[in-house]
Coordinates of C-alpha atoms in Angstrom, one line a residue:
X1 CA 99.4 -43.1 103.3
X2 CA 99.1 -40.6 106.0
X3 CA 101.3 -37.7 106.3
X4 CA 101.5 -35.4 109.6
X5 CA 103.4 -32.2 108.9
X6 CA 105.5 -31.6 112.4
X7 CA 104.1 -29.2 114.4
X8 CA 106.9 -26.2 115.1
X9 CA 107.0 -22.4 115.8
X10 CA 109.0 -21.8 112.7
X11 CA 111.5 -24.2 112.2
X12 CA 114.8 -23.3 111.0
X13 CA 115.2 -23.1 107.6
X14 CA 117.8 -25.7 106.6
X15 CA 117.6 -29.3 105.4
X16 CA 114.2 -30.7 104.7
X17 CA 114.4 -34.3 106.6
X18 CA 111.2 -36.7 105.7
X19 CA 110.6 -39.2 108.4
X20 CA 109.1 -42.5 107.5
X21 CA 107.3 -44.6 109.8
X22 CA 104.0 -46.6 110.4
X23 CA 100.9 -46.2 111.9
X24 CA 101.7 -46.9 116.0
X25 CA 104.8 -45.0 115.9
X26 CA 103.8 -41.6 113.9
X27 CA 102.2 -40.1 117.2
X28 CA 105.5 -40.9 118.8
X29 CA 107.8 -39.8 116.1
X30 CA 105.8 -36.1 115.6
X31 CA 106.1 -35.7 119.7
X32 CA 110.1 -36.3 119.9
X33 CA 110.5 -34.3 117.0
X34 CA 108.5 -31.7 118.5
X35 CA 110.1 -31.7 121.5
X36 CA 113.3 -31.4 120.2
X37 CA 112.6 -28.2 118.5
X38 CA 114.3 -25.7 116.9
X39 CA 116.0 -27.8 114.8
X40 CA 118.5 -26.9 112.2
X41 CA 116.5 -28.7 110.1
X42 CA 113.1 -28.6 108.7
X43 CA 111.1 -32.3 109.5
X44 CA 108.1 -34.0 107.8
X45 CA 106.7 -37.3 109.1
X46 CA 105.1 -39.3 106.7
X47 CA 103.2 -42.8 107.6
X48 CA 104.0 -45.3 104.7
X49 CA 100.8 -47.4 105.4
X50 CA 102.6 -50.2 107.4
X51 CA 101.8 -51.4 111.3
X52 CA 104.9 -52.0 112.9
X53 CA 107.8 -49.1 111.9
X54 CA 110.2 -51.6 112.6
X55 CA 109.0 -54.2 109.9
X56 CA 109.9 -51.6 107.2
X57 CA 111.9 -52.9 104.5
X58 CA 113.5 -50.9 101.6
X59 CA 111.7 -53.3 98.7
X60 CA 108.4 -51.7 100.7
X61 CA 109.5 -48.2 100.6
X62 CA 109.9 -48.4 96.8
X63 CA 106.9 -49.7 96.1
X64 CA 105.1 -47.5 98.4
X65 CA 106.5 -43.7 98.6
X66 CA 106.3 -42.3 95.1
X67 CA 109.4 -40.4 93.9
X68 CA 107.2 -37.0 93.8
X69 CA 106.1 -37.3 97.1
X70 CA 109.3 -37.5 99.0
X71 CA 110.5 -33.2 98.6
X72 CA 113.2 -33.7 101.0
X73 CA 116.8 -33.3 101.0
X74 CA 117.2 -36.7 103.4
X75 CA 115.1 -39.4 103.8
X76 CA 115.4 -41.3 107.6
X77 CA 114.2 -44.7 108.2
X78 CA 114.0 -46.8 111.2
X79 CA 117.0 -48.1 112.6
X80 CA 115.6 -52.1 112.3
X81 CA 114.8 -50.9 108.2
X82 CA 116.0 -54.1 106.4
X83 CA 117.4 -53.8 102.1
X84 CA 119.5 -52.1 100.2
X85 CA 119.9 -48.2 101.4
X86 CA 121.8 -47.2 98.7
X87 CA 120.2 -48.4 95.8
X88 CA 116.7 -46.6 97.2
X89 CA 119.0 -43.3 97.5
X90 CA 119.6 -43.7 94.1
X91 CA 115.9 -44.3 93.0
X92 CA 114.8 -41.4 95.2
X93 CA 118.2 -38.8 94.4
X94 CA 118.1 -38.1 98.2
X95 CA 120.6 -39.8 100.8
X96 CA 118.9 -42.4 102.6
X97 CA 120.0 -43.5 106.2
X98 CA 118.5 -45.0 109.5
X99 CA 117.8 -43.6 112.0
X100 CA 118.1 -45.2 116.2
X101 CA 116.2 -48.2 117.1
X102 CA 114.0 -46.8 119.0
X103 CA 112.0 -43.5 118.4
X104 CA 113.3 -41.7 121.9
X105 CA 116.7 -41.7 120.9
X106 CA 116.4 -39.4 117.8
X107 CA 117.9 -36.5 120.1
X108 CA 120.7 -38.4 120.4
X109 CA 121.3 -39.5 116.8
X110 CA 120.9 -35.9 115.5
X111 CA 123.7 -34.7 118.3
X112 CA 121.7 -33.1 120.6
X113 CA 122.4 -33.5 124.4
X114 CA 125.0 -36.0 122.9
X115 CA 128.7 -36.0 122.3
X116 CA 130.9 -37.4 119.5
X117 CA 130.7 -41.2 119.2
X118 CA 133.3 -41.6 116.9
X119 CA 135.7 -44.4 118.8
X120 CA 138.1 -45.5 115.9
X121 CA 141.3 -43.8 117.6
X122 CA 143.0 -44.6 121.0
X123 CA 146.6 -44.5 122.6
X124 CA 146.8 -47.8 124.6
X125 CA 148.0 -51.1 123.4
X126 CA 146.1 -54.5 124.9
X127 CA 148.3 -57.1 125.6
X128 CA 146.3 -60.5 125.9
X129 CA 147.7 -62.8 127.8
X130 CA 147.8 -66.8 127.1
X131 CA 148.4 -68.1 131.1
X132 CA 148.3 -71.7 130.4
X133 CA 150.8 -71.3 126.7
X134 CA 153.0 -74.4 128.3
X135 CA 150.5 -77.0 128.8
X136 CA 148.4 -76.6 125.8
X137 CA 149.8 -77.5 121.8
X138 CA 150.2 -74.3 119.2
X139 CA 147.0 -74.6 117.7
X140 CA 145.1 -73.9 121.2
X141 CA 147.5 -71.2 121.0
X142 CA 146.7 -70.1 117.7
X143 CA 142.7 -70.2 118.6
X144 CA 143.1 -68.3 121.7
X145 CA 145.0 -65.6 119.9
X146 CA 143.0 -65.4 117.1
X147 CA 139.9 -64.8 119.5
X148 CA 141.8 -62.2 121.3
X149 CA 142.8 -60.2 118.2
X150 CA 139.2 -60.2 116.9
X151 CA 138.2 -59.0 120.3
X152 CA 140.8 -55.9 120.4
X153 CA 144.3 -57.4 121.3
X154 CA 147.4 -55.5 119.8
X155 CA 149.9 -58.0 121.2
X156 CA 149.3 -61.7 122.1
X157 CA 151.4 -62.1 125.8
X158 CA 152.6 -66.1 126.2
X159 CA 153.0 -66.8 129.5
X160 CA 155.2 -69.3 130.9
X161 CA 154.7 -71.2 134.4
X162 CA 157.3 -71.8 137.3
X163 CA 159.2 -74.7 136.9
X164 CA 157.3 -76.0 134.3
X165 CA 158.8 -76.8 130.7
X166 CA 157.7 -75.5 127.7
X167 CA 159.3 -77.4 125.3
X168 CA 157.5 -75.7 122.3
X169 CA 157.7 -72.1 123.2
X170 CA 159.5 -71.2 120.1
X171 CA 157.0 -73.0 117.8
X172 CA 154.1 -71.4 119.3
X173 CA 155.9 -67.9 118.9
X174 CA 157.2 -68.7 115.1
X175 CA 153.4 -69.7 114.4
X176 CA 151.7 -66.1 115.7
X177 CA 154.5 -64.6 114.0
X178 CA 153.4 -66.1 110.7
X179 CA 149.8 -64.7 111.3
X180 CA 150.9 -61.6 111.5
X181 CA 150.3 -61.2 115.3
X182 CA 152.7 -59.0 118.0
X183 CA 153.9 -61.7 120.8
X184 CA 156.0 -61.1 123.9
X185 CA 156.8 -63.5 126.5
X186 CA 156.3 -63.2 129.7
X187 CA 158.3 -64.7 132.3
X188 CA 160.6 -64.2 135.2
X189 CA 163.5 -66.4 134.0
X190 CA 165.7 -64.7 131.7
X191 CA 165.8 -68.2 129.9
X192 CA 163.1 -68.3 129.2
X193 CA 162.7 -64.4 127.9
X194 CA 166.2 -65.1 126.0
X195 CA 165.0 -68.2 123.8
X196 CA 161.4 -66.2 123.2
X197 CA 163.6 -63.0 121.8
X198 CA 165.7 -65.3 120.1
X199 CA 162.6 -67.1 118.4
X200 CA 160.9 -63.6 117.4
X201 CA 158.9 -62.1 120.5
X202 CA 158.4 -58.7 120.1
X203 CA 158.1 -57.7 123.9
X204 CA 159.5 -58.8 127.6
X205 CA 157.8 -59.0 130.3
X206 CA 159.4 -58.6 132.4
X207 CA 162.7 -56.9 133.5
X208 CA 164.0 -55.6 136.8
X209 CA 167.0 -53.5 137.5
X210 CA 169.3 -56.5 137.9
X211 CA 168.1 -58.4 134.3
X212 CA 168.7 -55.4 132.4
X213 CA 171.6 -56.9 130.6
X214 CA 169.0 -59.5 128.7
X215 CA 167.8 -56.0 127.0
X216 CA 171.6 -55.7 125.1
X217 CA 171.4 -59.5 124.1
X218 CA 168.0 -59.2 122.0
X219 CA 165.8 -56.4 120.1
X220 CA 162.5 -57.1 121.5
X221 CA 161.2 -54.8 123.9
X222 CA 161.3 -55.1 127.7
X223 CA 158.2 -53.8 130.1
X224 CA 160.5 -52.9 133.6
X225 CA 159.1 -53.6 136.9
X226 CA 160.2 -53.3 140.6
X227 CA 162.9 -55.2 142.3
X228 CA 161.0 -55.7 144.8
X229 CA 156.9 -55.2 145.0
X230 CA 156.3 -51.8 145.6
X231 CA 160.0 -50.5 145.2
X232 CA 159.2 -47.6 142.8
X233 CA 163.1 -46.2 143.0
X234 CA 164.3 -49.3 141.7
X235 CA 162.0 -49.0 138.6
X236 CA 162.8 -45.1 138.1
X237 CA 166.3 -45.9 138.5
X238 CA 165.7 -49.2 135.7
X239 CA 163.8 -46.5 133.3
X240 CA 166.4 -43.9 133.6
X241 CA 169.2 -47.0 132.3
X242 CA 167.2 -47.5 129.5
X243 CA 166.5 -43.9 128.8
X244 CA 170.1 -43.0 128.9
X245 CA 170.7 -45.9 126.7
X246 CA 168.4 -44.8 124.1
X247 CA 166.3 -47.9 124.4
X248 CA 163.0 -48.3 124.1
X249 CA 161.0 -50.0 127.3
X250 CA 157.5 -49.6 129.1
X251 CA 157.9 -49.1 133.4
X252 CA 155.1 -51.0 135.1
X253 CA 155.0 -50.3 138.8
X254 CA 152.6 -53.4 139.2
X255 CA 148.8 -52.8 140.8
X256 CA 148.2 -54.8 143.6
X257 CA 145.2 -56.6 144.3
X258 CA 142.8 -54.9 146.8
X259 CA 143.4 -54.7 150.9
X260 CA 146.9 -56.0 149.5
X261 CA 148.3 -52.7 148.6
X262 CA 145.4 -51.6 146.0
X263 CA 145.8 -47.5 146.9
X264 CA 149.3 -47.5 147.0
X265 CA 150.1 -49.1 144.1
X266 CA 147.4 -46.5 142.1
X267 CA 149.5 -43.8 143.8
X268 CA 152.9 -45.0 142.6
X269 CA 151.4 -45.2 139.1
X270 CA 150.6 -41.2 139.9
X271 CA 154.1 -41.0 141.3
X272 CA 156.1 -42.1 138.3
X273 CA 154.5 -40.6 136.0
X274 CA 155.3 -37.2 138.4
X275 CA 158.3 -37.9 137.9
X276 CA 158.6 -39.5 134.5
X277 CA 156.5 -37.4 132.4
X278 CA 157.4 -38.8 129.4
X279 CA 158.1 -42.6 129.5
X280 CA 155.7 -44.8 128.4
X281 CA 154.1 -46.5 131.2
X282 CA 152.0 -50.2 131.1
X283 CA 149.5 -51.5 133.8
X284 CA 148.8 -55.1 134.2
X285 CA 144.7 -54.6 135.2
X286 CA 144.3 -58.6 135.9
X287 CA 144.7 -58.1 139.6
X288 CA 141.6 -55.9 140.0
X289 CA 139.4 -58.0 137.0
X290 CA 140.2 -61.5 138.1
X291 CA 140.4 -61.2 142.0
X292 CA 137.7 -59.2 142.7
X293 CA 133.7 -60.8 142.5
X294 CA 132.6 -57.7 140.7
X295 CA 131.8 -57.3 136.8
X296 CA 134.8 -56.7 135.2
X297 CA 133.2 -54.3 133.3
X298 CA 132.6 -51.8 135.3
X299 CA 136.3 -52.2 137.0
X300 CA 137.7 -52.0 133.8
X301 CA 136.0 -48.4 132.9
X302 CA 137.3 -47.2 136.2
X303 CA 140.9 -48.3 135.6
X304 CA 141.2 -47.2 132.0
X305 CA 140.0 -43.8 133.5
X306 CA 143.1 -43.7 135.1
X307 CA 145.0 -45.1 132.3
X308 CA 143.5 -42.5 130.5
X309 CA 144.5 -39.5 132.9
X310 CA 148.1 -40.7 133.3
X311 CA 148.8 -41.6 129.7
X312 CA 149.3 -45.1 130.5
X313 CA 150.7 -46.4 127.2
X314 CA 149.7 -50.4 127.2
X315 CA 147.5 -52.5 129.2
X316 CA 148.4 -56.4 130.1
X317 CA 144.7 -58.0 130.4
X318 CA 143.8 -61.8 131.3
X319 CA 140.7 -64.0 131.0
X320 CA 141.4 -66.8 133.5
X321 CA 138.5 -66.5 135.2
X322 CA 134.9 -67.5 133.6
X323 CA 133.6 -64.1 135.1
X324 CA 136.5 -62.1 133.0
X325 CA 136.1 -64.2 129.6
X326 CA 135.3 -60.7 128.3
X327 CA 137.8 -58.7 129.6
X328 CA 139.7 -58.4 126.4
X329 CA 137.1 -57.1 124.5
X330 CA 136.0 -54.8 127.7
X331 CA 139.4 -53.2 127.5
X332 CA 139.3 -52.2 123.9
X333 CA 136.1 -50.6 124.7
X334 CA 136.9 -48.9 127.7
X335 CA 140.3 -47.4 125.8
X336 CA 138.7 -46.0 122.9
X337 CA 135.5 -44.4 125.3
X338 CA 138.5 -42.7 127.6
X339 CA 140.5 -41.2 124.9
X340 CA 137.3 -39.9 123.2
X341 CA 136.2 -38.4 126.3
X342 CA 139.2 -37.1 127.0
X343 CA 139.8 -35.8 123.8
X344 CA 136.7 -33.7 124.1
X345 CA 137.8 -33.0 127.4
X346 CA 134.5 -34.4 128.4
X347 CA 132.8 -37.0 131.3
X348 CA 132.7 -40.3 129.5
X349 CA 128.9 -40.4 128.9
X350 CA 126.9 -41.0 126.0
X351 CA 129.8 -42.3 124.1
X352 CA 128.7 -46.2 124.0
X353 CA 126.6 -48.1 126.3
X354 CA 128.5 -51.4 126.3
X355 CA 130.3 -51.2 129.7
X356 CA 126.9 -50.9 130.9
X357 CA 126.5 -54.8 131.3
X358 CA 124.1 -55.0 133.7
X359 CA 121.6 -51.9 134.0
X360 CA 121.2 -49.0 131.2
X361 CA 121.0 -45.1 132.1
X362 CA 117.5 -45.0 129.3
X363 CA 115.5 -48.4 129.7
X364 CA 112.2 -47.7 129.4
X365 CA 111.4 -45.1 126.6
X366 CA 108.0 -44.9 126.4
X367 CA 105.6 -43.9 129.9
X368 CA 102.4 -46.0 130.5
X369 CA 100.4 -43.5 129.0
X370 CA 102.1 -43.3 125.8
X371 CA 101.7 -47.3 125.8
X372 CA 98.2 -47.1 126.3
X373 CA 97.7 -44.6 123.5
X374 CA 99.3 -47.0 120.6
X375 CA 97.1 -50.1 122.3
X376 CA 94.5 -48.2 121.7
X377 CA 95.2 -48.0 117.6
X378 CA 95.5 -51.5 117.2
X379 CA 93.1 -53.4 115.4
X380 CA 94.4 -57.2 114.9
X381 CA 95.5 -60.1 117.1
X382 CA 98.8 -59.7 117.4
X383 CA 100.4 -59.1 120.6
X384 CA 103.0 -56.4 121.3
X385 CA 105.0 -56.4 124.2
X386 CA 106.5 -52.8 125.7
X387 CA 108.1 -52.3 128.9
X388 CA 107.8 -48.8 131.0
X389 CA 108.2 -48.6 134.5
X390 CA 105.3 -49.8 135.4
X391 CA 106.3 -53.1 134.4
X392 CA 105.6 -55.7 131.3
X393 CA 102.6 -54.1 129.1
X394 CA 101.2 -56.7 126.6
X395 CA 98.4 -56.0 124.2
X396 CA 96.6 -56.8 120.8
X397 CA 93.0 -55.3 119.5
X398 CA 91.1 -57.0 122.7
X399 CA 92.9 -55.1 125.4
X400 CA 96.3 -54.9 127.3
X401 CA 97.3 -56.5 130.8
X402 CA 100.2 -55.2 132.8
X403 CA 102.5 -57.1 134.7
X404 CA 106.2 -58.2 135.6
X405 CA 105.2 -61.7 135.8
X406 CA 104.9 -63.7 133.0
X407 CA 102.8 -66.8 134.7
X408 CA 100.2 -64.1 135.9
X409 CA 99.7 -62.9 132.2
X410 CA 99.6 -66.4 131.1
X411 CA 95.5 -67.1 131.8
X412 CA 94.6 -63.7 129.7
X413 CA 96.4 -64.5 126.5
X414 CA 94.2 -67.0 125.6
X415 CA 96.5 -68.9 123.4
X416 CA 96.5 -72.4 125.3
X417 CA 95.1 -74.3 122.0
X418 CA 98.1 -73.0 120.2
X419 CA 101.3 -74.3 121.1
X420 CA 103.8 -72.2 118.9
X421 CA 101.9 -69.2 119.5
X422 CA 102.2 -69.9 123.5
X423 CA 105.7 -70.5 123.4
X424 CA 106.4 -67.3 121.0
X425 CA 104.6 -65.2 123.7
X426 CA 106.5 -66.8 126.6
X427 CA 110.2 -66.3 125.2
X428 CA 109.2 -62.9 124.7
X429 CA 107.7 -62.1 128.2
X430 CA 110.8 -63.6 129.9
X431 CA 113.1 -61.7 128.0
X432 CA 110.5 -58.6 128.6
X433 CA 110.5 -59.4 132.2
X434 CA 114.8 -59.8 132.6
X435 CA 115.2 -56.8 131.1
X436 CA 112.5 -55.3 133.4
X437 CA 114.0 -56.3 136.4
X438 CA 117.5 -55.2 135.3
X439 CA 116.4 -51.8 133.8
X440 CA 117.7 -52.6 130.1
X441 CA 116.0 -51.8 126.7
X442 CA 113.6 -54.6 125.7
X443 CA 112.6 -54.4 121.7
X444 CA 110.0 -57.3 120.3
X445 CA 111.5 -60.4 118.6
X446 CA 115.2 -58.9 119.0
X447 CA 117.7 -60.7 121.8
X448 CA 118.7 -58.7 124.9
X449 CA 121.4 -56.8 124.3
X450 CA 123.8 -57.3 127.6
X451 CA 126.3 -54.8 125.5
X452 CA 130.4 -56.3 126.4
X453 CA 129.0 -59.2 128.4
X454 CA 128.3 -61.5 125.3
X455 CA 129.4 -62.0 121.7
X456 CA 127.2 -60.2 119.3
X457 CA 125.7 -61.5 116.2
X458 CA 126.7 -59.5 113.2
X459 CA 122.9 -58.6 111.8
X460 CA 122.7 -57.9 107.6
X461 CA 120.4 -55.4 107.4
X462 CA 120.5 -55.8 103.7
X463 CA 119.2 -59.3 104.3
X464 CA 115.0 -59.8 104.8
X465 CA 114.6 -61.6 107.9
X466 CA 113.3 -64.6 107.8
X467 CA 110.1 -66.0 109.1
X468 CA 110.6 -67.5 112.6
X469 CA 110.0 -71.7 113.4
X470 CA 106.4 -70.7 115.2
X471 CA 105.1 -69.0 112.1
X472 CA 104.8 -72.2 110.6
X473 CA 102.5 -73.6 113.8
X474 CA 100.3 -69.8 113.3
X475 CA 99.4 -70.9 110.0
X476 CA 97.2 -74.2 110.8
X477 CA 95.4 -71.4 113.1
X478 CA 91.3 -72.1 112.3
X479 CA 90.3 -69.0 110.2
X480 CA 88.9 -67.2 112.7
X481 CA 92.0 -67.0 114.1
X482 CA 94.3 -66.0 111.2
X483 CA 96.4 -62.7 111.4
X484 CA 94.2 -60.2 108.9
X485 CA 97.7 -58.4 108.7
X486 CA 99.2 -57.8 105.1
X487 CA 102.2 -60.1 103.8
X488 CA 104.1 -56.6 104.3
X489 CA 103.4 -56.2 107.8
X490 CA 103.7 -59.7 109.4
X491 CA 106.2 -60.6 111.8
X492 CA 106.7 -63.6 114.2
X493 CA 104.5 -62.5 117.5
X494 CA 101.2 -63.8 116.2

């Protein structure tokens, strides 16, 4: 093992940190922490003998670092370190944690030029709407709420639809009740918000001045709107009922879709709440995600910013729309970034990237030069892709080519004669090359991460990952061929 004591003029005296790593990362890992000095703690960077940093697994650790070499108060691993943290804290007597994915993003973990990312409060209830409850059977029900719940939903909204019969309304609202979940029904027709009451809905939407009466008939709770679209002194004088009847209600002045009264519905919002400081207030944000062509990502950061600013209380959200599936899970996002930022009474930056769907503010971490200075350590076969600027850099102990076209890189990779080898490399360029062109982080054998946009896979990292399908193609390779890497350093990139 090589260790590299971090250079520093004197570092604060304070915690002693040791840094593991491998060899093509060290370089990178002493330069950061450089940079990053003074630090209120004092850092060592040790090398544990492995390639790849990210390939670290706690089983290797333990049978690598001796307990009398570690002389730290913390021990920090890479963020993609696979085992059991814990039980190696206990064989070492030091707390063990990982550390970011990726080496440039060490400032951030340790707080520096960051903000709190702590997002486990917020002030804003989603309710998820079901638009088409009537025409589907309570188990499509069940499975659409279920879905919305995981994705951040506080009350499941069942919508009914003009002149259309929903004969098994109360069913579908006695069956989320038995889950556990918070319904309202959402209707127009006081029939139809009587006999969902009646059955156990916890909300209304919606009442107007003149239906106010359906509020002393039932407990559940109403959310008031206009009269008439855009008739913001009905709905004050509607809230003002309720207030002086002691019952509880949300006011929604309704935001209109855009060129059909988009400003001046934002404004009434701003009015209302002028003169209503203290009732609680919902929007319905479906108007702006699902009839605009824009990702609703980005349009729901921007309205929860306003929610945010004017205490909005609760949110109505839909995903009818194939470009809003997500818009659920976006809006329990968005709410928990705003009321941390506003909390800290800060721009909401650097508290989570995944409204960033698209492009990232930090894609490519490492500069051409400081990719050409790991190629040049390598001494095996095996390619690694990194992305800078520049474009696509791809390289393995007989040089490196540069590119953003994976077809051009094709002819110098000389792996024609292997078939899982050659369709390894090409996943990995075409995922190297999207997140090129989109400005998004690219990391070796991991998925693109598109943040909102997608689903994520939960990842054990107390699980060894196992050996991909074109691993089992590498090793028919003729000898000559064969990865000289050690059966603690292999991955699946040949």
């Amino acid at each position: 093992m090589a260790e590299q004591q971090v250079r520093s003029g004197g570092p604060i005296p304070g915690e002693r940190i040791l840094f593991l790593t491998g060899h093509l990362a060290w370089k990178s890992l002493q330069r950061v922490l450089d940079d990053m000095q003074p630090l209120p703690f004092e850092p060592r960077v040790l090398d544990i003998g492995i390639n790849v940093a990210g390939l670290m697994t706690a089983d290797l650790i333990r049978r690598r670092l001796p307990v009398d070499q570690v002389q730290a108060d913390r021990i920090v691993v890479p963020g993609r370190c696979r085992g059991d943290l814990d039980a190696l804290a206990q064989h070492y007597g030091v707390p063990v944690q990982r550390g970011p994915d990726e080496v440039k993003d060490l400032p951030m973990h340790f707080g520096r030029k960051a903000k709190k990312r702590v997002l486990d409060r917020h002030d804003v209830l989603i309710f998820a709407e079901i638009v088409d409850a009537p025409q589907v059977d309570v188990d499509a029900v069940l499975a659409t709420a279920r879905r919305y719940r995981r994705d951040g939903a506080d009350v499941i909204d069942i919508g009914c639809l003009p002149d259309t019969d929903f004969p098994h309304m109360e069913d579908c609202i006695r069956a989320l009740k038995a889950e556990g979940f918070q319904v309202s029904i959402d209707s127009l027709n006081t029939d139809d918000l009587l006999r969902g009451a009646r059955a156990g809905a916890d909300y209304l939407l919606s009442l107007k001045k003149s239906t106010l009466w359906v509020a002393d008939e039932v407990d559940a709770i109403p959310v008031l709107i206009p009269d008439t679209p855009g008739d913001l002194d009905s709905l004050r004088e509607a809230a003002d009922i309720m207030t002086e009847r002691g019952l509880p209600f949300y006011a929604d002045p309704i935001i209109e879709p855009i060129h059909f009264g988009f400003t001046a519905s934002i404004v009434r919002y701003h009015e209302l709440r002028r003169t209503h400081p203290d009732i609680p207030i919902m929007m319905g944000v479906g108007n702006l995600t699902e009839l605009t062509d824009a990702d609703t990502s980005g349009i729901n950061a921007l309205l929860f910013g306003i929610i945010s600013e004017l205490r909005v209380g609760a949110v109505l959200a839909t995903e009818v729309s194939p470009h809003a599936r997500r818009a659920v899970k976006e809006a329990d996002i968005a709410r928990r970034v705003m009321f941390a930022a506003r909390e800290d009474n800060a721009l909401p930056r650097d508290y989570s990237g995944e409204l960033m769907t698209t492009h990232q503010r930090r894609p490519f971490p490492d500069t051409p030069q400081e990719i050409a200075d790991i190629a040049a350590t390598v001494r095996d076969p095996n390619f690694r892709i990194q992305l800078s600027e520049q474009g696509v850099h791809i390289y393995n102990r007989d040089g490196m080519q540069v590119g953003t076209d994976p077809f051009a890189l094709y002819p110098g990779l000389n792996v024609a004669d292997d078939g899982a080898h050659a369709f390894y490399l090409g996943v990995e360029l075409a995922r190297a090359q999207i997140a090129w062109q989109l400005g998004r982080r690219y990391a070796q054998d991991e998925e693109l991460d598109w943040g909102a946009a997608v689903e994520k896979k939960t990842q054990d990292l107390m699980a060894h990952c196992a050996p991909g399908t074109t691993l089992q193609r590498k090793a028919k390779r003729r000898p000559a061929e064969a990865d000289p890497a050690p059966p603690d350093d292999t991955q699946d990139q040949a």
